[in-house]
Amino acid sequence: MEVSCHEIWREISNYLDNDVDPALRERMERHFANCRHCAALVDSTHNVLVLIGDNRAFAIPANFSKRLYAKFAAHLASNR
Amino acid sequence: MATQPQPRPDERALIERVRGGDSEAFYELVRPHERAIYITAYSILQDQTEAEDAAQETVLKAFRNLHQFRGDAKFATWLVTIAINESRMRLRSRQRARLESLDASDPDDPDYVPIQLRDWREIPSQALERQELREALTRALTSLDDKYREVLVLRDVQLHNVAETAQILGITPGNVKVRLLRARLQMRDRLVTELSGWHLKRKGK
């Protein structure tokens, strides 16, 4: 039973989370072997998720932690 | 592929210390979650100064309301929920006009097609050392629809699982999965667009 590109697009998020049943997984992987656009889709989407899940992807401002602690300390001091 | 965040073994002890009057211990409790709080705020407010203000207020609110934390969710989940509420509240009061997205491709549209590529050359994680890639990621993330950006940040940037994400957003796990699919596809499309100048071979029309 072939799976269409539309079905791939619908299931790709679950596939990347290992959340599809083994039969569907196998059909999807057969599709990737035969469809370069969907193979590129799963590769690129997976790559994006690896990048954005990396601590380096989104920077916090310099000295954010210091300022946060200073604000908290000031709050404690004003409430004593 | 996203790993579940592990609860810190000493979190309970720190909470008890704070409740017992050791207020300074609260900072140790919050410190591992500072980045998550800031990124949550920034993803909603999209302004560094406002995000920092919202993050600071989140920490103060959490401190003042620690007695309300019942331990029936992860501490991180509770903090992020406060951050989201604080940020959304500031966004509402800001009342700035949102720019319409130039790119009308919404994965919710029945005619939606993901950007088609002939192949994909892997971007190694090491490339995150380059500012231009980080800027491209930030621009792509900023350009997402709000509801997609929220779920993507929680699930794929901060690595909460589906159940936690559902709890934080107050929606069902099924809804999380549907939104996450659309969020991931839109993020991938936007990043592909951002990078098309220097990375990709695209399918010809």
PDB file of C-alpha atoms in Angstrom:
ATOM      1  CA  MET A   1       0.000   0.000   0.000  1.00  0.00           C
ATOM      2  CA  GLU A   2       1.692   3.160  -1.265  1.00  0.00           C
ATOM      3  CA  VAL A   3       1.674   6.319   0.787  1.00  0.00           C
ATOM      4  CA  SER A   4       1.227   9.667  -1.001  1.00  0.00           C
ATOM      5  CA  CYS A   5       3.232  12.841  -0.552  1.00  0.00           C
ATOM      6  CA  HIS A   6       0.179  14.426   1.101  1.00  0.00           C
ATOM      7  CA  GLU A   7       0.129  11.650   3.691  1.00  0.00           C
ATOM      8  CA  ILE A   8       3.843  12.169   4.269  1.00  0.00           C
ATOM      9  CA  TRP A   9       3.250  15.866   4.921  1.00  0.00           C
ATOM     10  CA  ARG A  10       0.473  14.969   7.373  1.00  0.00           C
ATOM     11  CA  GLU A  11       2.474  12.377   9.310  1.00  0.00           C
ATOM     12  CA  ILE A  12       5.966  13.823   9.173  1.00  0.00           C
ATOM     13  CA  SER A  13       5.863  15.445  12.607  1.00  0.00           C
ATOM     14  CA  ASN A  14       4.763  12.202  14.261  1.00  0.00           C
ATOM     15  CA  TYR A  15       7.381  10.316  12.270  1.00  0.00           C
ATOM     16  CA  LEU A  16      10.135  12.589  13.546  1.00  0.00           C
ATOM     17  CA  ASP A  17       8.907  11.973  17.104  1.00  0.00           C
ATOM     18  CA  ASN A  18       8.895   8.205  16.574  1.00  0.00           C
ATOM     19  CA  ASP A  19       5.140   8.314  17.026  1.00  0.00           C
ATOM     20  CA  VAL A  20       3.842   6.341  14.026  1.00  0.00           C
ATOM     21  CA  ASP A  21       2.993   2.643  14.014  1.00  0.00           C
ATOM     22  CA  PRO A  22       5.624   0.343  12.481  1.00  0.00           C
ATOM     23  CA  ALA A  23       3.582  -0.425   9.357  1.00  0.00           C
ATOM     24  CA  LEU A  24       3.143   3.250   8.497  1.00  0.00           C
ATOM     25  CA  ARG A  25       6.756   3.942   9.356  1.00  0.00           C
ATOM     26  CA  GLU A  26       7.869   1.313   6.871  1.00  0.00           C
ATOM     27  CA  ARG A  27       5.616   2.703   4.135  1.00  0.00           C
ATOM     28  CA  MET A  28       6.892   6.206   4.788  1.00  0.00           C
ATOM     29  CA  GLU A  29      10.508   5.080   4.587  1.00  0.00           C
ATOM     30  CA  ARG A  30       9.803   3.319   1.301  1.00  0.00           C
ATOM     31  CA  HIS A  31       8.352   6.592   0.044  1.00  0.00           C
ATOM     32  CA  PHE A  32      11.466   8.524   1.136  1.00  0.00           C
ATOM     33  CA  ALA A  33      13.608   6.045  -0.788  1.00  0.00           C
ATOM     34  CA  ASN A  34      11.660   6.805  -3.951  1.00  0.00           C
ATOM     35  CA  CYS A  35      10.723  10.493  -3.621  1.00  0.00           C
ATOM     36  CA  ARG A  36      13.608  12.965  -3.426  1.00  0.00           C
ATOM     37  CA  HIS A  37      11.356  15.900  -2.478  1.00  0.00           C
ATOM     38  CA  CYS A  38       9.932  14.094   0.548  1.00  0.00           C
ATOM     39  CA  ALA A  39      13.377  12.750   1.430  1.00  0.00           C
ATOM     40  CA  ALA A  40      14.651  16.342   1.384  1.00  0.00           C
ATOM     41  CA  LEU A  41      11.611  17.391   3.443  1.00  0.00           C
ATOM     42  CA  VAL A  42      12.260  14.909   6.236  1.00  0.00           C
ATOM     43  CA  ASP A  43      16.013  15.596   6.183  1.00  0.00           C
ATOM     44  CA  SER A  44      15.577  19.369   6.282  1.00  0.00           C
ATOM     45  CA  THR A  45      12.835  19.303   8.931  1.00  0.00           C
ATOM     46  CA  HIS A  46      14.907  17.002  11.118  1.00  0.00           C
ATOM     47  CA  ASN A  47      17.921  19.276  10.641  1.00  0.00           C
ATOM     48  CA  VAL A  48      15.873  22.347  11.670  1.00  0.00           C
ATOM     49  CA  LEU A  49      14.703  20.613  14.842  1.00  0.00           C
ATOM     50  CA  VAL A  50      18.239  19.598  15.792  1.00  0.00           C
ATOM     51  CA  LEU A  51      19.411  23.190  15.292  1.00  0.00           C
ATOM     52  CA  ILE A  52      16.638  24.917  17.250  1.00  0.00           C
ATOM     53  CA  GLY A  53      16.923  22.421  20.090  1.00  0.00           C
ATOM     54  CA  ASP A  54      20.591  23.316  20.488  1.00  0.00           C
ATOM     55  CA  ASN A  55      21.462  25.696  23.327  1.00  0.00           C
ATOM     56  CA  ARG A  56      23.491  27.833  20.964  1.00  0.00           C
ATOM     57  CA  ALA A  57      20.639  28.635  18.595  1.00  0.00           C
ATOM     58  CA  PHE A  58      18.957  31.456  20.496  1.00  0.00           C
ATOM     59  CA  ALA A  59      21.133  33.731  22.562  1.00  0.00           C
ATOM     60  CA  ILE A  60      20.030  35.479  25.724  1.00  0.00           C
ATOM     61  CA  PRO A  61      21.292  39.044  26.287  1.00  0.00           C
ATOM     62  CA  ALA A  62      24.710  39.536  27.871  1.00  0.00           C
ATOM     63  CA  ASN A  63      24.506  39.834  31.679  1.00  0.00           C
ATOM     64  CA  PHE A  64      20.844  38.856  31.689  1.00  0.00           C
ATOM     65  CA  SER A  65      21.501  36.593  34.655  1.00  0.00           C
ATOM     66  CA  LYS A  66      23.267  39.324  36.626  1.00  0.00           C
ATOM     67  CA  ARG A  67      20.457  41.791  36.081  1.00  0.00           C
ATOM     68  CA  LEU A  68      17.851  39.186  36.974  1.00  0.00           C
ATOM     69  CA  TYR A  69      19.600  38.393  40.233  1.00  0.00           C
ATOM     70  CA  ALA A  70      20.022  42.106  41.026  1.00  0.00           C
ATOM     71  CA  LYS A  71      16.315  42.670  40.502  1.00  0.00           C
ATOM     72  CA  PHE A  72      15.451  39.729  42.737  1.00  0.00           C
ATOM     73  CA  ALA A  73      17.874  40.868  45.453  1.00  0.00           C
ATOM     74  CA  ALA A  74      16.393  44.370  45.324  1.00  0.00           C
ATOM     75  CA  HIS A  75      12.936  42.892  45.765  1.00  0.00           C
ATOM     76  CA  LEU A  76      14.056  40.933  48.838  1.00  0.00           C
ATOM     77  CA  ALA A  77      15.736  44.009  50.292  1.00  0.00           C
ATOM     78  CA  SER A  78      12.678  46.201  49.814  1.00  0.00           C
ATOM     79  CA  ASN A  79      10.475  43.640  51.558  1.00  0.00           C
ATOM     80  CA  ARG A  80      12.574  43.194  54.696  1.00  0.00           C
TER      81      ARG A  80
ATOM     82  CA  MET B   1      13.780  12.561  19.233  1.00  0.00           C
ATOM     83  CA  ALA B   2      13.245  15.271  21.884  1.00  0.00           C
ATOM     84  CA  THR B   3      14.433  14.030  25.260  1.00  0.00           C
ATOM     85  CA  GLN B   4      12.308  14.614  28.309  1.00  0.00           C
ATOM     86  CA  PRO B   5      13.763  17.169  30.751  1.00  0.00           C
ATOM     87  CA  GLN B   6      14.728  15.488  33.992  1.00  0.00           C
ATOM     88  CA  PRO B   7      13.445  16.943  37.277  1.00  0.00           C
ATOM     89  CA  ARG B   8      16.254  18.166  39.476  1.00  0.00           C
ATOM     90  CA  PRO B   9      16.587  16.023  42.606  1.00  0.00           C
ATOM     91  CA  ASP B  10      17.286  19.014  44.808  1.00  0.00           C
ATOM     92  CA  GLU B  11      14.326  21.111  43.626  1.00  0.00           C
ATOM     93  CA  ARG B  12      12.010  19.842  46.343  1.00  0.00           C
ATOM     94  CA  ALA B  13      14.611  20.613  48.988  1.00  0.00           C
ATOM     95  CA  LEU B  14      15.086  24.139  47.643  1.00  0.00           C
ATOM     96  CA  ILE B  15      11.333  24.779  47.606  1.00  0.00           C
ATOM     97  CA  GLU B  16      11.107  23.676  51.213  1.00  0.00           C
ATOM     98  CA  ARG B  17      13.984  25.966  52.167  1.00  0.00           C
ATOM     99  CA  VAL B  18      12.309  28.941  50.515  1.00  0.00           C
ATOM    100  CA  ARG B  19       9.038  28.140  52.258  1.00  0.00           C
ATOM    101  CA  GLY B  20      10.951  27.896  55.496  1.00  0.00           C
ATOM    102  CA  GLY B  21      12.165  31.463  55.051  1.00  0.00           C
ATOM    103  CA  ASP B  22      15.408  31.069  53.086  1.00  0.00           C
ATOM    104  CA  SER B  23      14.468  33.449  50.285  1.00  0.00           C
ATOM    105  CA  GLU B  24      17.926  33.422  48.713  1.00  0.00           C
ATOM    106  CA  ALA B  25      17.442  29.736  47.921  1.00  0.00           C
ATOM    107  CA  PHE B  26      14.750  30.773  45.445  1.00  0.00           C
ATOM    108  CA  TYR B  27      17.392  32.091  43.112  1.00  0.00           C
ATOM    109  CA  GLU B  28      19.107  28.697  43.004  1.00  0.00           C
ATOM    110  CA  LEU B  29      15.728  27.178  42.184  1.00  0.00           C
ATOM    111  CA  VAL B  30      15.137  29.496  39.239  1.00  0.00           C
ATOM    112  CA  ARG B  31      18.648  29.679  37.818  1.00  0.00           C
ATOM    113  CA  PRO B  32      18.507  26.533  35.638  1.00  0.00           C
ATOM    114  CA  HIS B  33      15.347  27.897  34.020  1.00  0.00           C
ATOM    115  CA  GLU B  34      16.455  31.481  33.314  1.00  0.00           C
ATOM    116  CA  ARG B  35      17.107  30.865  29.656  1.00  0.00           C
ATOM    117  CA  ALA B  36      13.794  29.118  29.127  1.00  0.00           C
ATOM    118  CA  ILE B  37      11.941  31.992  30.777  1.00  0.00           C
ATOM    119  CA  TYR B  38      13.689  34.562  28.607  1.00  0.00           C
ATOM    120  CA  ILE B  39      13.202  32.640  25.365  1.00  0.00           C
ATOM    121  CA  THR B  40       9.532  32.091  26.135  1.00  0.00           C
ATOM    122  CA  ALA B  41       9.087  35.816  26.748  1.00  0.00           C
ATOM    123  CA  TYR B  42      11.082  36.784  23.669  1.00  0.00           C
ATOM    124  CA  SER B  43       9.165  34.402  21.443  1.00  0.00           C
ATOM    125  CA  ILE B  44       5.950  36.237  22.378  1.00  0.00           C
ATOM    126  CA  LEU B  45       7.174  39.823  22.726  1.00  0.00           C
ATOM    127  CA  GLN B  46       9.922  39.775  20.082  1.00  0.00           C
ATOM    128  CA  ASP B  47      11.762  42.623  21.752  1.00  0.00           C
ATOM    129  CA  GLN B  48      14.844  42.127  23.916  1.00  0.00           C
ATOM    130  CA  THR B  49      14.085  44.819  26.484  1.00  0.00           C
ATOM    131  CA  GLU B  50      10.470  43.835  26.930  1.00  0.00           C
ATOM    132  CA  ALA B  51      11.369  40.177  27.111  1.00  0.00           C
ATOM    133  CA  GLU B  52      13.897  40.887  29.832  1.00  0.00           C
ATOM    134  CA  ASP B  53      11.339  42.932  31.797  1.00  0.00           C
ATOM    135  CA  ALA B  54       8.779  40.152  31.432  1.00  0.00           C
ATOM    136  CA  ALA B  55      11.352  37.553  32.505  1.00  0.00           C
ATOM    137  CA  GLN B  56      12.237  39.525  35.634  1.00  0.00           C
ATOM    138  CA  GLU B  57       8.581  40.003  36.515  1.00  0.00           C
ATOM    139  CA  THR B  58       8.001  36.280  35.946  1.00  0.00           C
ATOM    140  CA  VAL B  59      10.648  35.430  38.533  1.00  0.00           C
ATOM    141  CA  LEU B  60       9.211  37.898  41.051  1.00  0.00           C
ATOM    142  CA  LYS B  61       5.696  36.580  40.498  1.00  0.00           C
ATOM    143  CA  ALA B  62       6.876  33.022  40.935  1.00  0.00           C
ATOM    144  CA  PHE B  63       8.582  33.989  44.185  1.00  0.00           C
ATOM    145  CA  ARG B  64       5.523  35.772  45.550  1.00  0.00           C
ATOM    146  CA  ASN B  65       3.266  32.872  44.549  1.00  0.00           C
ATOM    147  CA  LEU B  66       5.477  29.915  45.431  1.00  0.00           C
ATOM    148  CA  HIS B  67       2.936  28.840  48.022  1.00  0.00           C
ATOM    149  CA  GLN B  68       0.566  28.138  45.119  1.00  0.00           C
ATOM    150  CA  PHE B  69       2.907  25.647  43.478  1.00  0.00           C
ATOM    151  CA  ARG B  70       1.479  22.306  44.478  1.00  0.00           C
ATOM    152  CA  GLY B  71       4.123  20.064  42.927  1.00  0.00           C
ATOM    153  CA  ASP B  72       1.622  18.396  40.611  1.00  0.00           C
ATOM    154  CA  ALA B  73       3.553  19.644  37.597  1.00  0.00           C
ATOM    155  CA  LYS B  74       7.238  20.096  36.991  1.00  0.00           C
ATOM    156  CA  PHE B  75       8.595  23.314  38.432  1.00  0.00           C
ATOM    157  CA  ALA B  76       9.822  24.247  34.961  1.00  0.00           C
ATOM    158  CA  THR B  77       6.307  23.811  33.592  1.00  0.00           C
ATOM    159  CA  TRP B  78       4.905  26.098  36.280  1.00  0.00           C
ATOM    160  CA  LEU B  79       7.523  28.794  35.627  1.00  0.00           C
ATOM    161  CA  VAL B  80       7.033  28.715  31.871  1.00  0.00           C
ATOM    162  CA  THR B  81       3.257  29.027  32.319  1.00  0.00           C
ATOM    163  CA  ILE B  82       3.785  32.171  34.398  1.00  0.00           C
ATOM    164  CA  ALA B  83       6.179  33.483  31.729  1.00  0.00           C
ATOM    165  CA  ILE B  84       3.641  32.909  28.981  1.00  0.00           C
ATOM    166  CA  ASN B  85       0.836  34.622  30.895  1.00  0.00           C
ATOM    167  CA  GLU B  86       3.049  37.575  31.810  1.00  0.00           C
ATOM    168  CA  SER B  87       4.273  37.960  28.234  1.00  0.00           C
ATOM    169  CA  ARG B  88       0.828  37.669  26.687  1.00  0.00           C
ATOM    170  CA  MET B  89      -0.486  40.271  29.103  1.00  0.00           C
ATOM    171  CA  ARG B  90       2.277  42.696  28.144  1.00  0.00           C
ATOM    172  CA  LEU B  91       1.660  42.009  24.477  1.00  0.00           C
ATOM    173  CA  ARG B  92      -2.023  42.831  24.842  1.00  0.00           C
ATOM    174  CA  SER B  93      -1.320  46.084  26.620  1.00  0.00           C
ATOM    175  CA  ARG B  94       1.292  47.037  24.072  1.00  0.00           C
ATOM    176  CA  GLN B  95      -1.303  46.970  21.274  1.00  0.00           C
ATOM    177  CA  ARG B  96       1.217  47.243  18.544  1.00  0.00           C
ATOM    178  CA  ALA B  97      -0.061  46.486  15.046  1.00  0.00           C
ATOM    179  CA  ARG B  98       1.311  43.149  13.871  1.00  0.00           C
ATOM    180  CA  LEU B  99       2.851  43.158  10.453  1.00  0.00           C
ATOM    181  CA  GLU B 100       1.055  40.889   8.029  1.00  0.00           C
ATOM    182  CA  SER B 101       3.213  38.041   6.920  1.00  0.00           C
ATOM    183  CA  LEU B 102       4.337  38.559   3.328  1.00  0.00           C
ATOM    184  CA  ASP B 103       4.446  34.852   2.768  1.00  0.00           C
ATOM    185  CA  ALA B 104       0.853  33.565   2.871  1.00  0.00           C
ATOM    186  CA  SER B 105       1.798  29.916   3.102  1.00  0.00           C
ATOM    187  CA  ASP B 106       0.025  28.457   6.112  1.00  0.00           C
ATOM    188  CA  PRO B 107       0.184  24.715   6.636  1.00  0.00           C
ATOM    189  CA  ASP B 108      -3.418  25.011   7.816  1.00  0.00           C
ATOM    190  CA  ASP B 109      -4.453  25.880   4.255  1.00  0.00           C
ATOM    191  CA  PRO B 110      -5.807  22.841   2.366  1.00  0.00           C
ATOM    192  CA  ASP B 111      -3.759  23.836  -0.699  1.00  0.00           C
ATOM    193  CA  TYR B 112      -0.546  24.157   1.301  1.00  0.00           C
ATOM    194  CA  VAL B 113       2.544  22.521  -0.173  1.00  0.00           C
ATOM    195  CA  PRO B 114       5.864  22.496   1.706  1.00  0.00           C
ATOM    196  CA  ILE B 115       8.696  24.204  -0.211  1.00  0.00           C
ATOM    197  CA  GLN B 116       9.983  21.471  -2.491  1.00  0.00           C
ATOM    198  CA  LEU B 117      13.722  20.844  -2.632  1.00  0.00           C
ATOM    199  CA  ARG B 118      15.643  18.386  -4.789  1.00  0.00           C
ATOM    200  CA  ASP B 119      17.866  17.518  -1.885  1.00  0.00           C
ATOM    201  CA  TRP B 120      19.126  18.859   1.418  1.00  0.00           C
ATOM    202  CA  ARG B 121      22.685  19.425   2.503  1.00  0.00           C
ATOM    203  CA  GLU B 122      22.920  18.922   6.256  1.00  0.00           C
ATOM    204  CA  ILE B 123      23.757  22.002   8.322  1.00  0.00           C
ATOM    205  CA  PRO B 124      25.953  20.694  11.147  1.00  0.00           C
ATOM    206  CA  SER B 125      25.259  21.888  14.686  1.00  0.00           C
ATOM    207  CA  GLN B 126      28.753  23.336  14.680  1.00  0.00           C
ATOM    208  CA  ALA B 127      27.497  25.952  12.197  1.00  0.00           C
ATOM    209  CA  LEU B 128      25.541  27.526  15.087  1.00  0.00           C
ATOM    210  CA  GLU B 129      28.816  29.190  16.037  1.00  0.00           C
ATOM    211  CA  ARG B 130      28.173  31.451  13.037  1.00  0.00           C
ATOM    212  CA  GLN B 131      26.080  34.508  13.790  1.00  0.00           C
ATOM    213  CA  GLU B 132      24.443  34.554  10.371  1.00  0.00           C
ATOM    214  CA  LEU B 133      22.869  31.161  10.953  1.00  0.00           C
ATOM    215  CA  ARG B 134      21.615  32.160  14.416  1.00  0.00           C
ATOM    216  CA  GLU B 135      20.172  35.347  12.936  1.00  0.00           C
ATOM    217  CA  ALA B 136      18.463  33.363  10.173  1.00  0.00           C
ATOM    218  CA  LEU B 137      16.951  31.037  12.776  1.00  0.00           C
ATOM    219  CA  THR B 138      15.725  33.983  14.842  1.00  0.00           C
ATOM    220  CA  ARG B 139      14.211  35.704  11.814  1.00  0.00           C
ATOM    221  CA  ALA B 140      12.485  32.491  10.778  1.00  0.00           C
ATOM    222  CA  LEU B 141      11.153  31.887  14.291  1.00  0.00           C
ATOM    223  CA  THR B 142       9.966  35.482  14.607  1.00  0.00           C
ATOM    224  CA  SER B 143       8.076  35.260  11.318  1.00  0.00           C
ATOM    225  CA  LEU B 144       5.922  32.300  12.398  1.00  0.00           C
ATOM    226  CA  ASP B 145       2.265  32.645  13.266  1.00  0.00           C
ATOM    227  CA  ASP B 146       1.946  33.220  17.038  1.00  0.00           C
ATOM    228  CA  LYS B 147       0.236  29.945  17.836  1.00  0.00           C
ATOM    229  CA  TYR B 148       2.826  27.984  15.874  1.00  0.00           C
ATOM    230  CA  ARG B 149       5.748  29.809  17.427  1.00  0.00           C
ATOM    231  CA  GLU B 150       4.463  29.154  20.965  1.00  0.00           C
ATOM    232  CA  VAL B 151       4.155  25.423  20.510  1.00  0.00           C
ATOM    233  CA  LEU B 152       7.438  25.132  18.614  1.00  0.00           C
ATOM    234  CA  VAL B 153       9.361  26.990  21.330  1.00  0.00           C
ATOM    235  CA  LEU B 154       7.898  24.838  24.093  1.00  0.00           C
ATOM    236  CA  ARG B 155       8.298  21.520  22.336  1.00  0.00           C
ATOM    237  CA  ASP B 156      11.369  21.852  20.122  1.00  0.00           C
ATOM    238  CA  VAL B 157      13.419  24.653  21.695  1.00  0.00           C
ATOM    239  CA  GLN B 158      12.737  23.902  25.338  1.00  0.00           C
ATOM    240  CA  LEU B 159      12.079  20.193  24.824  1.00  0.00           C
ATOM    241  CA  HIS B 160       8.938  19.835  26.912  1.00  0.00           C
ATOM    242  CA  ASN B 161       7.067  16.684  25.987  1.00  0.00           C
ATOM    243  CA  VAL B 162       3.591  16.711  24.423  1.00  0.00           C
ATOM    244  CA  ALA B 163       1.779  16.275  27.744  1.00  0.00           C
ATOM    245  CA  GLU B 164       3.677  19.139  29.372  1.00  0.00           C
ATOM    246  CA  THR B 165       3.177  21.362  26.340  1.00  0.00           C
ATOM    247  CA  ALA B 166      -0.548  20.643  26.429  1.00  0.00           C
ATOM    248  CA  GLN B 167      -0.652  21.458  30.128  1.00  0.00           C
ATOM    249  CA  ILE B 168       1.196  24.748  29.663  1.00  0.00           C
ATOM    250  CA  LEU B 169      -0.949  25.909  26.749  1.00  0.00           C
ATOM    251  CA  GLY B 170      -4.226  24.593  28.168  1.00  0.00           C
ATOM    252  CA  ILE B 171      -5.021  22.548  25.044  1.00  0.00           C
ATOM    253  CA  THR B 172      -5.320  18.817  24.412  1.00  0.00           C
ATOM    254  CA  PRO B 173      -2.300  16.675  23.454  1.00  0.00           C
ATOM    255  CA  GLY B 174      -4.050  16.007  20.135  1.00  0.00           C
ATOM    256  CA  ASN B 175      -4.201  19.735  19.465  1.00  0.00           C
ATOM    257  CA  VAL B 176      -0.535  20.057  20.395  1.00  0.00           C
ATOM    258  CA  LYS B 177       0.397  17.467  17.777  1.00  0.00           C
ATOM    259  CA  VAL B 178      -1.649  19.141  15.045  1.00  0.00           C
ATOM    260  CA  ARG B 179      -0.225  22.580  15.799  1.00  0.00           C
ATOM    261  CA  LEU B 180       3.268  21.149  16.087  1.00  0.00           C
ATOM    262  CA  LEU B 181       3.056  19.612  12.617  1.00  0.00           C
ATOM    263  CA  ARG B 182       2.078  22.956  11.132  1.00  0.00           C
ATOM    264  CA  ALA B 183       4.626  24.818  13.239  1.00  0.00           C
ATOM    265  CA  ARG B 184       7.469  22.550  12.179  1.00  0.00           C
ATOM    266  CA  LEU B 185       6.541  22.761   8.499  1.00  0.00           C
ATOM    267  CA  GLN B 186       6.203  26.531   8.610  1.00  0.00           C
ATOM    268  CA  MET B 187       9.498  26.908  10.505  1.00  0.00           C
ATOM    269  CA  ARG B 188      11.226  24.688   8.013  1.00  0.00           C
ATOM    270  CA  ASP B 189       9.769  26.652   5.068  1.00  0.00           C
ATOM    271  CA  ARG B 190      10.767  29.979   6.623  1.00  0.00           C
ATOM    272  CA  LEU B 191      14.293  28.832   7.348  1.00  0.00           C
ATOM    273  CA  VAL B 192      14.654  27.429   3.841  1.00  0.00           C
ATOM    274  CA  THR B 193      13.585  30.836   2.528  1.00  0.00           C
ATOM    275  CA  GLU B 194      16.049  32.628   4.815  1.00  0.00           C
ATOM    276  CA  LEU B 195      18.906  30.410   3.736  1.00  0.00           C
ATOM    277  CA  SER B 196      18.138  30.236   0.029  1.00  0.00           C
ATOM    278  CA  GLY B 197      20.748  32.830  -0.750  1.00  0.00           C
ATOM    279  CA  TRP B 198      23.705  30.796   0.421  1.00  0.00           C
ATOM    280  CA  HIS B 199      22.844  27.214   1.058  1.00  0.00           C
ATOM    281  CA  LEU B 200      20.368  25.566  -1.203  1.00  0.00           C
ATOM    282  CA  LYS B 201      19.564  24.096  -4.546  1.00  0.00           C
ATOM    283  CA  ARG B 202      15.863  24.600  -5.165  1.00  0.00           C
ATOM    284  CA  LYS B 203      13.405  22.748  -7.324  1.00  0.00           C
ATOM    285  CA  GLY B 204      13.002  24.621 -10.598  1.00  0.00           C
ATOM    286  CA  LYS B 205       9.519  25.846 -11.470  1.00  0.00           C
TER     287      LYS B 205
END
